[in-house]
XYZ file of C-alpha atoms in Angstrom:
471
model
C -0.312 0.728 -0.573
C 3.182 2.068 1.319
C 4.781 1.468 -1.998
C 1.728 2.283 -4.406
C 1.271 5.298 -3.060
C 4.873 6.498 -2.929
C 4.054 5.668 -7.255
C 1.288 7.964 -7.203
C 2.484 10.989 -4.882
C 3.332 13.616 -7.118
C -0.349 12.807 -8.454
C -1.588 12.804 -5.637
C -0.285 16.083 -4.005
C -1.922 18.022 -7.013
C -4.996 16.519 -6.746
C -5.153 16.749 -3.015
C -3.814 20.399 -3.890
C -6.022 21.360 -6.052
C -9.144 21.001 -3.473
C -7.152 23.127 -0.858
C -6.495 25.764 -2.977
C -9.692 25.547 -3.923
C -11.772 25.593 -0.265
C -8.667 28.470 0.532
C -10.153 30.685 -2.199
C -14.291 30.322 -1.245
C -13.764 31.011 2.843
C -11.081 32.895 1.600
C -11.920 37.459 1.397
C -11.804 38.881 -1.429
C -9.079 41.562 -0.660
C -6.884 38.336 0.582
C -7.239 36.256 -2.803
C -3.446 37.519 -3.425
C -2.415 35.328 -0.438
C -3.769 32.106 -2.900
C -0.566 32.086 -5.742
C 1.049 30.956 -1.767
C -0.312 27.992 -1.177
C -0.778 27.620 -5.286
C 2.707 27.092 -5.054
C 3.379 25.491 -2.195
C 1.114 22.588 -4.043
C 3.625 23.182 -7.040
C 7.340 22.663 -5.151
C 5.732 19.813 -3.611
C 4.591 18.237 -6.180
C 7.970 19.207 -8.041
C 9.718 17.577 -5.459
C 8.702 13.944 -5.492
C 8.578 14.501 -9.013
C 11.842 14.838 -8.952
C 12.422 12.750 -6.370
C 10.679 9.587 -7.823
C 13.411 9.517 -11.337
C 15.327 7.984 -10.357
C 13.284 4.374 -8.556
C 12.690 1.651 -11.608
C 10.011 2.478 -13.783
C 6.423 0.094 -13.372
C 2.844 0.049 -13.801
C 0.950 1.376 -10.955
C -3.220 3.095 -10.060
C -4.684 -0.632 -11.201
C -2.047 -0.277 -14.676
C -3.676 3.028 -15.272
C -0.750 4.968 -14.739
C 3.191 4.931 -16.308
C 5.546 5.616 -12.911
C 8.425 5.728 -16.158
C 11.006 7.984 -16.617
C 9.626 9.744 -18.899
C 6.209 10.387 -17.065
C 8.138 11.570 -14.183
C 10.702 14.026 -16.087
C 7.596 15.028 -17.754
C 5.749 15.695 -14.177
C 8.196 17.260 -13.021
C 8.314 20.005 -15.742
C 4.843 20.154 -15.872
C 4.872 21.923 -11.841
C 7.630 24.031 -12.822
C 6.083 25.446 -15.121
C 2.850 25.963 -13.514
C 5.194 27.036 -10.943
C 6.819 29.920 -13.030
C 3.045 30.143 -14.534
C 2.205 31.331 -10.794
C 4.956 33.535 -10.361
C 3.362 35.535 -13.750
C 0.049 35.639 -12.719
C 0.653 37.457 -9.130
C 1.054 41.127 -10.345
C -1.535 40.295 -13.726
C -4.557 39.737 -11.352
C -3.725 42.206 -9.015
C -6.766 43.833 -9.086
C -9.670 40.427 -9.693
C -10.481 39.828 -6.814
C -11.738 36.292 -8.589
C -8.005 35.135 -8.804
C -8.029 32.332 -6.648
C -10.217 30.868 -9.005
C -7.188 31.328 -11.164
C -5.012 28.937 -9.103
C -7.301 26.760 -8.324
C -7.281 25.970 -12.132
C -3.717 26.044 -13.094
C -3.280 23.284 -10.456
C -6.093 20.875 -12.452
C -5.000 22.124 -15.287
C -0.858 20.579 -14.599
C -2.708 17.982 -12.690
C -4.546 17.128 -16.208
C -1.250 16.904 -17.961
C 0.258 15.027 -15.551
C -2.132 12.311 -15.563
C -2.882 12.616 -19.294
C 1.560 12.419 -19.437
C 1.085 9.040 -17.753
C -1.368 7.545 -18.540
C -1.650 3.593 -19.805
C -5.998 3.267 -19.520
C -7.701 4.322 -21.871
C -10.117 5.694 -19.845
C -7.354 7.725 -17.686
C -7.398 8.723 -20.809
C -10.843 10.317 -21.048
C -10.714 11.652 -17.144
C -7.387 13.349 -17.925
C -8.414 14.910 -21.214
C -11.453 16.218 -19.480
C -10.146 17.710 -16.384
C -6.815 19.627 -18.430
C -9.770 20.822 -20.907
C -11.959 22.477 -18.158
C -9.368 24.064 -17.259
C -8.105 24.755 -19.645
C -11.430 26.551 -20.796
C -12.206 28.366 -17.710
C -8.588 29.792 -17.681
C -8.461 30.824 -21.590
C -12.358 32.829 -20.748
C -10.767 34.394 -17.158
C -11.142 38.053 -18.327
C -15.248 37.146 -18.462
C -15.404 41.404 -18.713
C -12.929 40.849 -21.662
C -14.413 40.213 -25.622
C -11.289 38.616 -27.076
C -10.805 36.813 -23.506
C -14.624 35.369 -23.755
C -14.304 34.108 -28.043
C -11.000 32.644 -26.874
C -12.206 30.751 -24.257
C -15.443 30.669 -26.986
C -13.646 28.875 -29.811
C -11.550 26.581 -27.494
C -14.278 25.731 -25.063
C -16.255 24.874 -29.366
C -12.804 22.983 -31.072
C -12.311 20.638 -27.589
C -16.051 19.804 -27.614
C -15.813 17.866 -31.060
C -12.705 17.172 -30.830
C -13.072 15.434 -27.710
C -15.925 14.333 -29.047
C -14.934 12.242 -31.714
C -12.080 11.052 -29.393
C -14.746 9.134 -26.726
C -16.204 7.424 -29.541
C -12.894 6.190 -30.660
C -12.214 5.868 -27.079
C -15.263 3.162 -27.005
C -14.042 1.629 -30.962
C -11.043 0.630 -29.500
C -12.523 -0.871 -26.210
C -14.587 -2.960 -28.608
C -11.684 -4.012 -30.728
C -10.605 -4.881 -28.139
C -12.153 -6.445 -25.404
C -10.102 -3.509 -22.466
C -9.232 -0.021 -21.837
C -5.561 -0.876 -19.999
C -2.803 -1.130 -22.839
C -1.805 -4.338 -21.092
C -4.923 -5.604 -22.671
C -4.853 -2.931 -26.046
C -2.554 -3.979 -27.400
C -2.910 -7.557 -27.498
C -6.952 -7.143 -29.174
C -5.719 -5.232 -31.595
C -3.026 -6.884 -33.262
C -5.692 -8.916 -34.947
C -9.353 -6.786 -35.320
C -10.417 -5.723 -39.038
C -7.428 -3.429 -40.449
C -10.902 -0.601 -41.462
C -11.638 -0.333 -38.024
C -9.010 -0.328 -36.397
C -7.381 2.511 -38.703
C -11.847 4.575 -36.989
C -10.617 4.213 -33.857
C -6.980 5.292 -33.916
C -7.515 8.528 -36.165
C -10.718 9.430 -34.170
C -8.407 8.539 -30.210
C -5.814 10.758 -31.850
C -7.421 14.085 -33.371
C -8.418 14.272 -29.794
C -4.672 14.417 -28.746
C -4.618 16.134 -31.778
C -6.354 19.362 -30.543
C -4.851 19.510 -26.842
C -0.632 19.543 -28.829
C -2.112 22.206 -31.298
C -1.445 20.243 -34.220
C -3.936 21.032 -37.428
C -6.755 20.528 -38.419
C -7.637 20.657 -34.998
C -5.212 23.980 -34.525
C -7.483 27.315 -35.013
C -8.009 27.255 -30.611
C -4.093 28.259 -30.473
C -3.562 31.775 -32.019
C -7.202 32.410 -30.617
C -6.060 31.636 -27.172
C -3.023 33.450 -27.183
C -4.362 35.999 -28.658
C -7.402 36.357 -25.920
C -6.456 34.382 -23.121
C -4.804 36.958 -20.422
C -0.926 36.025 -21.149
C -0.376 34.293 -17.571
C -3.238 31.754 -18.860
C -1.753 32.058 -22.806
C 1.451 30.936 -21.672
C -0.086 28.431 -19.011
C -2.239 26.708 -22.191
C 0.499 26.828 -24.973
C 2.638 24.049 -22.951
C 1.072 22.274 -20.720
C -1.306 20.379 -22.307
C 1.428 20.037 -25.195
C 3.775 17.752 -22.982
C 0.819 15.647 -21.656
C -0.723 15.130 -25.205
C 2.777 13.833 -26.782
C 4.061 11.890 -23.948
C 0.530 9.825 -24.452
C 0.414 10.152 -27.960
C 3.522 7.780 -27.596
C 2.599 5.199 -25.701
C -0.184 4.968 -27.394
C 1.792 4.145 -30.286
C 3.664 1.661 -29.139
C 0.664 -0.607 -28.136
C -0.204 -0.199 -32.249
C 0.109 -2.815 -34.680
C 2.716 -0.911 -37.186
C 1.763 -3.482 -39.664
C -1.865 -3.070 -40.344
C -2.358 0.982 -38.791
C 0.897 2.185 -40.601
C 0.431 5.251 -37.792
C 4.628 7.080 -38.558
C 3.526 7.972 -42.741
C 0.164 9.544 -40.698
C 1.853 11.193 -37.495
C 4.930 11.938 -40.423
C 2.596 13.508 -42.550
C 0.909 15.193 -39.312
C 4.485 17.319 -37.927
C 5.250 18.466 -41.978
C 1.710 19.669 -42.727
C 1.722 21.225 -38.503
C 5.590 22.642 -39.105
C 4.316 23.875 -42.087
C 1.258 25.679 -41.687
C 1.964 27.464 -38.652
C 5.534 29.182 -40.034
C 4.021 29.874 -42.975
C 0.991 31.840 -41.427
C 3.129 33.407 -39.047
C 5.265 35.483 -41.388
C 1.673 37.426 -42.042
C 1.509 37.679 -38.702
C 1.920 41.715 -36.672
C -0.112 41.052 -33.433
C 2.824 39.672 -31.506
C 0.705 37.384 -29.709
C -1.213 35.627 -32.676
C 2.407 35.200 -33.699
C 3.460 33.111 -31.021
C 0.596 31.611 -31.209
C 1.153 30.517 -34.705
C 4.863 29.304 -33.362
C 3.209 27.229 -31.056
C 1.663 25.286 -34.284
C 4.573 24.842 -35.741
C 6.816 23.790 -32.169
C 3.626 20.981 -32.118
C 4.866 19.355 -35.888
C 9.398 19.509 -33.970
C 7.549 17.114 -31.362
C 5.984 15.087 -33.989
C 9.367 14.440 -35.465
C 10.186 12.243 -32.335
C 6.716 10.314 -32.309
C 7.787 9.173 -35.850
C 12.076 7.537 -34.578
C 10.161 6.106 -32.420
C 11.063 2.201 -32.145
C 14.199 2.895 -34.888
C 15.784 4.719 -33.576
C 17.630 5.263 -29.460
C 17.204 9.620 -29.994
C 13.854 9.149 -29.980
C 13.342 9.078 -26.510
C 15.966 12.319 -25.145
C 14.669 13.943 -28.249
C 11.021 13.670 -27.245
C 12.006 15.625 -23.649
C 14.549 17.532 -25.009
C 12.472 19.023 -27.240
C 9.372 19.551 -24.416
C 12.251 20.791 -22.044
C 13.391 23.851 -24.609
C 9.939 24.714 -25.596
C 8.373 25.099 -22.578
C 11.288 27.388 -20.569
C 11.129 29.015 -24.219
C 7.282 29.835 -24.531
C 7.790 31.110 -20.590
C 10.827 33.369 -21.387
C 8.812 35.161 -24.898
C 5.535 35.099 -23.095
C 6.686 36.288 -20.169
C 8.072 39.349 -22.171
C 4.904 40.397 -23.208
C 2.970 39.863 -19.348
C 6.077 42.138 -19.143
C 4.987 44.688 -20.987
C 1.200 44.521 -19.840
C 0.260 43.103 -23.084
C 1.856 44.278 -25.168
C 1.065 43.498 -28.332
C 1.656 44.799 -31.513
C 4.376 44.736 -33.357
C 5.569 48.440 -34.223
C 5.055 48.728 -30.885
C 8.007 46.391 -30.156
C 10.522 49.663 -32.087
C 13.657 50.515 -29.691
C 13.003 49.088 -26.892
C 15.671 46.967 -26.645
C 17.417 50.261 -25.193
C 15.293 50.757 -22.249
C 14.221 47.443 -21.953
C 17.932 45.447 -22.657
C 17.133 42.525 -20.432
C 13.781 42.177 -21.685
C 14.726 42.004 -25.234
C 17.223 39.707 -24.557
C 15.085 37.244 -22.902
C 12.933 37.721 -26.125
C 15.993 37.076 -28.712
C 16.822 34.242 -26.937
C 13.712 32.923 -26.297
C 13.886 33.379 -30.568
C 16.990 31.274 -31.659
C 16.239 28.102 -29.197
C 12.688 27.948 -31.567
C 14.867 28.502 -34.472
C 17.759 26.247 -33.000
C 20.008 27.951 -33.259
C 23.387 26.867 -30.324
C 24.152 26.827 -27.653
C 20.702 27.299 -26.869
C 18.915 24.367 -25.888
C 16.300 24.514 -28.775
C 19.865 23.935 -30.940
C 20.590 20.628 -29.383
C 16.161 19.153 -29.567
C 16.277 20.554 -33.294
C 19.625 18.577 -33.973
C 17.665 15.272 -31.396
C 15.120 15.331 -33.808
C 16.785 15.266 -36.420
C 19.440 12.633 -35.870
C 16.025 10.531 -34.589
C 13.456 10.696 -37.810
C 17.369 10.246 -39.682
C 17.645 7.105 -37.953
C 13.837 6.311 -38.353
C 14.275 6.589 -42.632
C 12.605 9.449 -42.536
C 15.454 11.964 -43.841
C 12.618 14.458 -45.963
C 11.404 15.306 -42.806
C 14.157 16.504 -41.360
C 14.624 18.798 -44.376
C 11.802 19.880 -43.845
C 12.390 20.827 -40.583
C 15.056 23.117 -41.803
C 13.741 24.127 -44.500
C 10.781 25.686 -41.839
C 13.884 26.043 -39.010
C 14.474 29.001 -41.765
C 11.647 30.313 -42.276
C 11.260 30.972 -38.386
C 13.624 32.840 -38.512
C 12.231 35.256 -40.763
C 9.233 36.176 -38.417
C 11.355 35.932 -35.340
C 13.203 39.154 -37.300
C 9.921 40.764 -37.521
C 10.441 41.690 -34.095
C 13.412 41.405 -33.073
C 14.705 43.417 -36.222
C 12.231 47.206 -35.269
C 13.376 46.302 -31.528
C 17.506 46.163 -31.491
C 17.374 48.308 -34.108
C 14.671 50.880 -34.550
C 15.053 54.248 -33.040
C 13.170 53.515 -28.926
C 10.708 55.662 -27.481
C 11.206 55.529 -24.190
C 10.012 52.671 -21.720
C 7.713 50.886 -21.066
C 5.356 49.933 -18.859
C 6.447 46.877 -17.085
C 4.739 44.475 -14.403
C 6.701 43.696 -11.513
C 9.685 42.184 -10.112
C 7.971 38.521 -10.121
C 7.068 37.803 -13.273
C 11.303 39.202 -13.648
C 12.160 36.455 -11.880
C 10.163 34.019 -13.981
C 11.308 35.517 -17.109
C 15.201 35.054 -16.090
C 14.640 31.610 -14.529
C 13.482 30.012 -18.164
C 15.692 32.062 -20.173
C 18.186 31.063 -17.837
C 17.161 27.528 -18.508
C 17.007 27.708 -22.467
C 21.269 28.804 -22.134
C 20.996 25.791 -19.520
C 19.990 23.281 -21.487
C 22.111 23.980 -24.220
C 24.788 23.949 -22.714
C 24.778 20.904 -20.340
C 23.152 18.969 -23.397
C 25.347 16.114 -23.495
C 24.616 14.794 -19.844
C 21.001 15.494 -20.005
C 21.072 13.008 -23.417
C 23.603 10.781 -21.263
C 20.684 10.414 -18.610
C 18.314 10.799 -20.985
C 19.169 7.784 -23.036
C 18.342 5.675 -20.084
C 14.734 6.068 -19.136
C 12.045 4.065 -20.547
C 8.379 4.404 -21.671
C 6.107 2.331 -20.417
C 2.979 0.890 -22.957
C 1.858 -1.692 -20.410
């Protein structure tokens, strides 16, 4: 019993902590709501500590084989808790005048728990539970500024597309259950070996729609730029990251239990990766709204992440490249979105002209984040893309690596459309900024992007030994 509880201690801390934050928010006077951020911080710190301690434990399935306590899941849990902490730090000053902000922190902890459960899910029912938890928290966060038309519109679009995608996913789960006779991956995998190929393709396709929605993968990506533009900026930061981490790890588990010869999932995932990264980068070229540009950039990054899934089972670099990508993407996104938060939601590209002079550290953080997304050494994004391209070449998809290089060159163009005027344009003076706490969050994320790139070799050696259990 003690071992059972120990296997899911980070999840239990997040579950109990989210209820605790909710109760504290309910009974705390409006004027004291900002202090609830401290409770949420304590919960996320505890979850991060126990997730870190669990990394060295031997891998195994737990909670009636519905949850994997393996290396990839534990690293994902640790990363999600750290991202939650950074987002809470970004949010305190943004929501200072909002007397409902306690509810915001409840949704952040619930959303983190949903993504953690999604990353560790080895059961189709666990998938549904995690997806619902993550999505409901996401809808609330996207529309949290209820008097803002843009926020309400972002939340409504996110909800409507999510309802369609998650509905399709539930049909897919039911179909896979009917074909295999079980819900845990240990039952689903063997049960699908002799399944009807057409029904298997339909079932996998429907489940993939739900998972792709959470990642922001084409064709269920349209919520990403709308939420990036309309949601409260700290909430948008959170929503650009956590769903992608949980869904990518889950998709990696799912494809490994499918009969490769019948379904041919690898070409399908490769096609999704190619379309997503190309579409995101081409549309981002036309954006003058920085938050919308970051949204389309997030779409393209989902395509890069899928490259690791394509290489699973064929390259030893697949899992290290997946973890390297998730870490570099998460910290890079906090850094660049954090700059938008710190500049009080400044989003017109022309408003960034000359800001490198009055705000050198902020523009430096944005420069590091953007260059990491492009894949410039020695930043974390460089190591991630190098590993991703090596993995897909090993897997026999060299054309996908070439396409990734072309897309990286395209992405440099639209990042320079922001950075060029910021560094070369005439300064118009300082802009009002948010505060020290959000500055600390940006600083931590920026340093992490650099350290991940510098320490790529030790991290690669550590991640070469991680396992991804599927039942």
